[in-house]
Coordinates of C-alpha atoms and ligand atoms in Angstrom, one line a residue:
M227 CA 85.6 62.2 164.2
E228 CA 83.4 59.1 164.5
Y229 CA 84.6 55.6 164.1
R230 CA 82.8 52.8 162.2
Y231 CA 83.2 49.1 162.4
L232 CA 84.7 47.8 159.2
G233 CA 81.8 45.7 158.1
K234 CA 81.2 42.8 160.5
S235 CA 84.8 42.8 161.6
G236 CA 85.9 44.0 165.1
V237 CA 88.2 46.8 163.8
Q238 CA 87.1 50.4 163.8
V239 CA 88.0 52.9 161.1
S240 CA 87.7 56.7 161.2
E241 CA 84.8 57.8 159.0
L242 CA 87.2 60.0 157.1
S243 CA 90.6 58.4 156.2
F244 CA 93.6 59.5 154.1
G245 CA 95.2 58.1 151.0
S246 CA 98.4 58.8 149.0
W247 CA 97.5 58.0 145.4
I248 CA 99.1 60.4 142.9
T249 CA 100.3 62.7 145.7
F250 CA 103.0 61.0 147.9
G251 CA 106.3 60.4 146.2
N252 CA 105.0 62.1 143.0
Q253 CA 102.8 65.2 142.9
I254 CA 103.8 66.7 146.2
G255 CA 107.0 67.0 148.3
D256 CA 107.7 64.9 151.3
D257 CA 107.4 67.8 153.7
I258 CA 103.8 68.5 152.6
S259 CA 103.0 64.7 152.8
E260 CA 104.2 64.8 156.4
R261 CA 102.1 67.9 157.2
L262 CA 99.0 66.2 155.7
M263 CA 99.5 63.1 157.7
Q264 CA 100.0 65.0 160.9
I265 CA 96.9 67.1 160.3
A266 CA 94.8 64.0 159.5
Y267 CA 96.0 62.2 162.6
D268 CA 95.5 65.2 164.9
R269 CA 91.9 65.4 163.6
G270 CA 91.2 61.8 164.4
V271 CA 92.0 60.0 161.1
N272 CA 93.2 56.5 162.0
F273 CA 93.5 54.8 158.6
F274 CA 96.2 55.7 156.0
D275 CA 95.8 54.0 152.6
N276 CA 98.6 53.0 150.3
A277 CA 99.5 50.5 147.6
E278 CA 102.6 48.9 146.0
I279 CA 101.8 50.6 142.7
Y280 CA 101.5 54.1 144.1
A281 CA 104.5 56.0 142.6
N282 CA 106.0 52.5 142.0
G283 CA 106.6 51.9 145.7
Q284 CA 107.8 55.4 146.4
S285 CA 104.5 56.4 148.1
E286 CA 105.0 53.6 150.7
I287 CA 108.7 54.6 151.2
V288 CA 107.6 58.2 151.9
M289 CA 104.8 57.2 154.2
G290 CA 107.1 54.8 156.0
K291 CA 109.7 57.5 156.7
I292 CA 107.0 59.8 158.0
L293 CA 105.6 57.1 160.3
K294 CA 109.1 56.5 161.6
K295 CA 109.7 60.2 162.2
L296 CA 106.3 60.9 163.8
N297 CA 106.5 57.8 166.0
W298 CA 102.8 57.5 166.7
D299 CA 101.6 54.8 168.9
R300 CA 101.3 51.8 166.6
T301 CA 98.0 50.7 168.2
S302 CA 96.4 54.1 167.3
Y303 CA 96.4 53.8 163.5
L304 CA 95.8 51.4 160.6
I305 CA 98.0 51.2 157.6
S306 CA 97.2 49.4 154.3
S307 CA 98.9 48.2 151.2
K308 CA 97.5 46.7 148.0
V309 CA 98.8 44.0 145.8
Y310 CA 98.2 43.3 142.1
F311 CA 99.7 46.0 139.9
G312 CA 103.3 45.5 141.1
D313 CA 105.8 48.2 141.9
G314 CA 106.6 49.0 138.2
R315 CA 108.4 45.8 137.3
K316 CA 106.4 43.7 134.9
K317 CA 108.1 40.3 134.6
P318 CA 106.0 37.2 135.2
N319 CA 105.1 36.9 139.0
Q320 CA 105.9 40.6 139.6
T321 CA 102.2 41.5 139.4
G322 CA 99.0 39.6 140.0
L323 CA 97.5 37.5 142.8
S324 CA 99.7 34.4 142.7
R325 CA 100.9 33.1 146.1
K326 CA 104.4 34.2 145.0
H327 CA 103.5 37.7 144.2
I328 CA 101.2 38.3 147.2
V329 CA 103.8 37.1 149.6
E330 CA 106.6 39.0 148.0
A331 CA 104.5 42.2 147.7
C332 CA 103.5 41.9 151.4
H333 CA 107.2 41.6 152.4
A334 CA 108.2 44.5 150.2
A335 CA 105.3 46.7 151.6
L336 CA 106.4 45.9 155.2
T337 CA 110.0 47.0 154.3
R338 CA 109.0 50.2 152.5
L339 CA 106.5 51.2 155.2
Q340 CA 108.9 50.1 158.0
V341 CA 106.1 48.3 160.0
D342 CA 105.9 44.8 161.3
Y343 CA 102.4 44.1 160.0
L344 CA 99.8 45.7 157.7
D345 CA 96.5 46.3 159.3
L346 CA 94.6 46.0 156.0
F347 CA 95.9 44.3 152.8
F348 CA 93.8 44.6 149.6
C349 CA 93.8 42.6 146.3
H350 CA 93.9 45.7 144.2
R351 CA 92.0 44.1 141.3
P352 CA 90.7 40.5 140.7
D353 CA 93.2 38.2 138.9
K354 CA 91.2 36.1 136.5
K355 CA 94.2 33.9 135.7
V356 CA 95.0 32.7 139.3
P357 CA 92.7 30.2 141.0
M358 CA 90.7 32.0 143.7
H359 CA 91.6 29.2 146.1
E360 CA 95.3 30.2 145.9
T361 CA 94.6 33.8 146.7
V362 CA 92.3 33.1 149.6
R363 CA 94.7 30.6 151.2
T364 CA 97.7 32.9 150.8
M365 CA 95.9 35.8 152.5
N366 CA 94.8 33.4 155.3
H367 CA 98.4 32.3 155.6
L368 CA 99.7 35.9 155.9
I369 CA 97.1 36.5 158.7
Q370 CA 98.3 33.4 160.5
Q371 CA 101.9 34.6 160.2
G372 CA 100.8 38.0 161.8
K373 CA 102.0 39.9 158.7
I374 CA 98.5 41.2 157.9
L375 CA 95.5 41.5 160.1
Y376 CA 92.5 41.9 157.7
W377 CA 92.4 41.3 154.0
G378 CA 90.1 42.7 151.4
T379 CA 89.5 43.4 147.7
S380 CA 89.3 46.4 145.5
E381 CA 87.0 46.7 142.5
W382 CA 86.0 43.0 142.6
S383 CA 82.6 42.0 141.4
A384 CA 80.0 40.9 144.0
L385 CA 80.3 37.4 142.5
E386 CA 84.1 37.3 143.0
V387 CA 83.8 38.5 146.6
M388 CA 81.2 35.8 147.2
E389 CA 83.4 33.1 145.6
A390 CA 86.2 34.1 147.9
H391 CA 83.9 33.7 150.9
M392 CA 82.6 30.4 149.8
I393 CA 86.1 29.0 149.5
A394 CA 87.0 30.5 152.9
E395 CA 83.9 28.9 154.4
K396 CA 84.6 25.5 152.8
Y397 CA 88.2 25.3 154.0
G398 CA 87.9 27.1 157.3
L399 CA 89.9 30.1 156.1
I400 CA 89.5 33.8 156.8
G401 CA 87.6 35.5 154.0
P402 CA 87.8 39.1 152.7
V403 CA 86.5 41.7 155.2
M404 CA 86.4 44.8 153.1
E405 CA 86.1 46.1 149.6
Q406 CA 87.6 49.3 148.2
P407 CA 85.4 50.6 145.4
Q408 CA 85.1 54.0 143.8
Y409 CA 82.1 55.8 145.2
N410 CA 81.0 59.4 144.6
M411 CA 78.0 61.3 143.3
F412 CA 78.8 60.3 139.7
H413 CA 79.7 56.7 140.4
R414 CA 77.1 54.7 142.5
E415 CA 76.3 51.3 141.0
K416 CA 78.7 49.1 142.9
I417 CA 78.0 50.4 146.4
E418 CA 74.3 51.1 146.0
V419 CA 73.3 48.0 143.9
E420 CA 75.9 45.4 143.2
Y421 CA 77.2 44.9 146.7
S422 CA 73.8 45.5 148.5
K423 CA 73.3 41.8 149.4
L424 CA 76.9 41.5 150.7
Y425 CA 76.5 44.0 153.6
S426 CA 74.0 41.7 155.4
T427 CA 75.3 38.3 154.3
V428 CA 79.1 38.3 154.6
G429 CA 79.1 41.7 156.4
L430 CA 81.2 43.5 153.8
G431 CA 82.9 46.8 155.0
T432 CA 83.8 49.4 152.4
T433 CA 86.7 51.9 152.2
I434 CA 85.6 54.1 149.3
W435 CA 87.9 56.0 146.9
S436 CA 87.8 59.2 144.9
P437 CA 84.8 60.7 146.8
L438 CA 85.4 64.0 145.0
A439 CA 85.7 62.2 141.6
S440 CA 89.4 63.2 141.5
G441 CA 88.7 66.8 142.4
L442 CA 85.8 67.3 139.9
L443 CA 83.4 67.8 142.8
T444 CA 85.1 71.0 143.7
T445 CA 84.9 74.4 142.0
K446 CA 88.4 74.3 140.6
Y447 CA 87.4 73.0 137.1
F448 CA 84.5 75.5 136.6
D449 CA 86.3 77.9 134.3
K450 CA 89.5 76.2 133.2
V451 CA 91.8 73.4 134.2
P452 CA 94.2 74.9 136.8
D453 CA 98.0 74.4 136.1
D454 CA 98.7 72.6 139.4
A455 CA 95.6 70.3 139.4
R456 CA 95.7 66.5 139.2
L457 CA 93.9 66.3 135.8
T458 CA 96.7 68.3 134.1
R459 CA 99.1 65.4 134.7
E460 CA 100.2 63.6 131.6
E461 CA 99.9 60.1 133.1
L462 CA 96.2 60.9 133.9
D463 CA 95.1 61.9 130.4
W464 CA 92.8 58.8 130.4
L465 CA 91.1 60.1 133.5
K466 CA 90.8 63.6 132.3
D467 CA 89.1 62.5 129.0
R468 CA 86.7 60.3 131.0
S469 CA 85.8 62.6 133.8
L470 CA 86.2 66.2 132.7
T471 CA 83.0 66.4 130.6
P472 CA 80.8 69.5 130.1
D473 CA 77.8 67.5 131.6
R474 CA 79.7 66.8 134.8
I475 CA 81.0 70.4 135.1
N476 CA 77.4 71.7 134.8
M477 CA 76.2 69.3 137.4
A478 CA 79.0 70.4 139.7
K479 CA 78.0 74.0 139.2
E480 CA 74.3 73.2 140.1
L481 CA 75.4 71.2 143.2
N482 CA 77.6 74.2 144.2
V483 CA 74.5 76.4 144.3
I484 CA 72.9 74.0 146.7
A485 CA 76.1 73.8 148.8
Q486 CA 76.4 77.6 149.1
E487 CA 72.8 77.9 150.3
I488 CA 73.4 75.6 153.2
D489 CA 76.9 76.9 154.1
Y490 CA 78.8 73.9 152.8
S491 CA 81.5 74.1 150.2
L492 CA 81.0 71.8 147.2
P493 CA 83.6 69.2 148.3
Q494 CA 82.1 69.2 151.8
L495 CA 78.6 68.5 150.2
A496 CA 80.1 65.6 148.2
L497 CA 81.8 64.1 151.2
R498 CA 78.8 64.4 153.4
W499 CA 76.7 62.7 150.7
C500 CA 79.1 59.7 150.8
L501 CA 79.3 59.6 154.6
D502 CA 75.5 59.5 154.8
N503 CA 75.5 56.0 153.1
P504 CA 75.5 53.6 156.1
N505 CA 77.2 50.9 154.0
V506 CA 80.3 53.2 153.7
S507 CA 82.8 52.3 156.5
T508 CA 85.3 55.1 155.6
V509 CA 85.7 57.7 153.0
I510 CA 89.3 57.9 151.9
L511 CA 90.3 61.6 151.3
G512 CA 93.1 62.6 149.0
A513 CA 94.7 66.1 149.1
S514 CA 97.7 67.9 147.5
K515 CA 97.4 70.9 149.8
T516 CA 96.9 71.3 153.6
S517 CA 94.0 73.8 153.0
Q518 CA 92.1 71.1 151.0
L519 CA 92.5 68.6 153.8
E520 CA 91.4 71.1 156.4
E521 CA 88.4 72.0 154.4
N522 CA 87.5 68.3 153.8
L523 CA 87.8 67.4 157.5
D524 CA 85.7 70.4 158.4
T525 CA 82.8 68.6 156.8
L526 CA 82.3 66.8 160.1
D527 CA 81.4 70.1 161.8
K528 CA 78.5 70.8 159.4
E529 CA 74.8 70.4 160.1
P530 CA 73.4 67.1 158.7
L531 CA 71.8 67.3 155.3
T532 CA 68.0 67.7 155.4
Q533 CA 65.7 65.5 153.3
D534 CA 64.8 68.4 151.1
V535 CA 68.5 69.0 150.3
I536 CA 69.0 65.3 149.6
E537 CA 66.1 65.3 147.2
R538 CA 67.5 68.4 145.4
I539 CA 70.9 66.7 145.1
E540 CA 69.1 63.7 143.5
S541 CA 67.3 65.8 141.1
V542 CA 70.5 67.4 139.9
L543 CA 72.4 64.1 139.6
N544 CA 69.4 62.2 138.1
N545 CA 71.4 59.0 138.4
K546 CA 69.9 57.2 141.4
P547 CA 70.3 53.5 140.6
I548 CA 67.3 51.2 140.7
P549 CA 67.3 49.4 144.0
P550 CA 67.8 45.6 143.8
A551 CA 64.6 43.5 144.0
W552 CA 65.6 41.8 147.4
Ligands
NDP677 P1 89.4 62.5 145.6 O1 88.4 62.2 144.6 O2 88.9 63.2 146.9 O3 90.5 63.5 144.9 C1 91.5 64.1 145.7 C2 92.0 65.2 144.9 O4 91.1 66.2 144.7 C3 93.2 65.9 145.7 O5 94.4 65.3 145.5 C4 93.1 67.3 145.1 O6 93.7 67.2 143.8 C5 91.6 67.5 144.9 N1 91.0 68.1 146.2 C6 90.8 67.4 147.3 N2 90.1 68.2 148.2 C7 89.9 69.4 147.6 C8 89.3 70.6 148.0 N3 88.8 70.8 149.2 N4 89.3 71.6 147.1 C9 89.9 71.5 145.9 N5 90.5 70.4 145.4 C10 90.5 69.3 146.3 O7 90.2 61.3 146.1 P2 91.4 60.4 145.4 O8 91.0 60.1 144.0 O9 92.7 61.0 145.8 O10 91.2 59.0 146.2 C11 91.4 59.0 147.6 C12 92.3 57.8 148.0 O11 91.6 56.6 147.6 C13 93.6 57.7 147.2 O12 94.6 58.4 147.8 C14 93.9 56.2 147.4 O13 94.4 55.9 148.7 C15 92.5 55.6 147.2 N6 92.3 55.2 145.8 C16 92.1 53.8 145.6 C17 91.9 53.3 144.4 C18 91.7 51.8 144.2 O14 91.7 51.4 143.0 N7 91.6 51.1 145.2 C19 91.9 54.2 143.2 C20 92.0 55.6 143.5 C21 92.2 56.0 144.8 P3 94.5 68.4 143.1 O15 95.9 68.1 143.3 O16 94.1 68.4 141.7 O17 94.1 69.7 143.7

């Protein structure tokens, strides 16, 4: 496992990290969640991702119990939470990025995760109704209180990230260090184009999500939708309709041919492709089975991709964004 600096910050994240969306407190039992965390940690993963909305807070409760039981050295790992969507309650101030909800969400996450501080705290989406100044100042306040160490954003526009930085700069506050966008072979624009200026200017770090496009970049959907797979879940019908298209399945099949030729599995090829982008600080893995996690972590033992293979991947994807003019 290698460790990358999170943008221009001083903190280092393992290049592969592990998240709990859909799985913890929901799709899988707590015993499997514990085995997954132990495998990840033993293989060098130092960042575990979570959010208030995951299983309506239950994902953080499960992760907190596991952390308590495994009793790892607190200095050896990073834990995150995200604020915006709430924990299922929807009254005014129970969601969003107001000072009230951010502070209450932070306190609730600390309680559920049973930790004294969050290493990373993300604004899970932008909140267009709350003044940016209120959000930036609140995050700065939580840092000064020692309740969070670094704050960041998720799926914000480059303009919104820049606005947060300008406010932070103007008032001597700490700005967002990292962004958590979707990035995979089918979804490239934000990382490869929109944020491209931010890597050198504000030193943005990135913790990217759904590197396997929710499992589409594996062979499991080639013939039929398996009964135990994520995309059979009723609450994810929206995702299934959007992502499980014949075009994408065909592309995945073509990519699988390339993978097999170079002794990779398809998920390993998809993960290596994300890791090869130097603006990616960490690729957050998701897994519902220990065998999946082991296979994904084994990516790091594979030979690097050659230029020829990279070009063949591009010709299958045929979606390389036009690089920005600067
Ligand atoms: P992936 O795209 O990698 O999907 C993970 C899923 O794919 C697994 O749960 C499993 O699903 C399947 N899978 C994984 N490995 C394999 C394998 N080797 N073979 C076959 N199937 C495999 O990542 P996620 O979508 O889970 O995202 C990762 C993390 O990113 C989340 O846990 C969360 O922490 C974060 N995230 C953040 C978001 C944000 O808005 N900030 C949004 C979404 C995620 P199955 O059960 O179907 O087998």
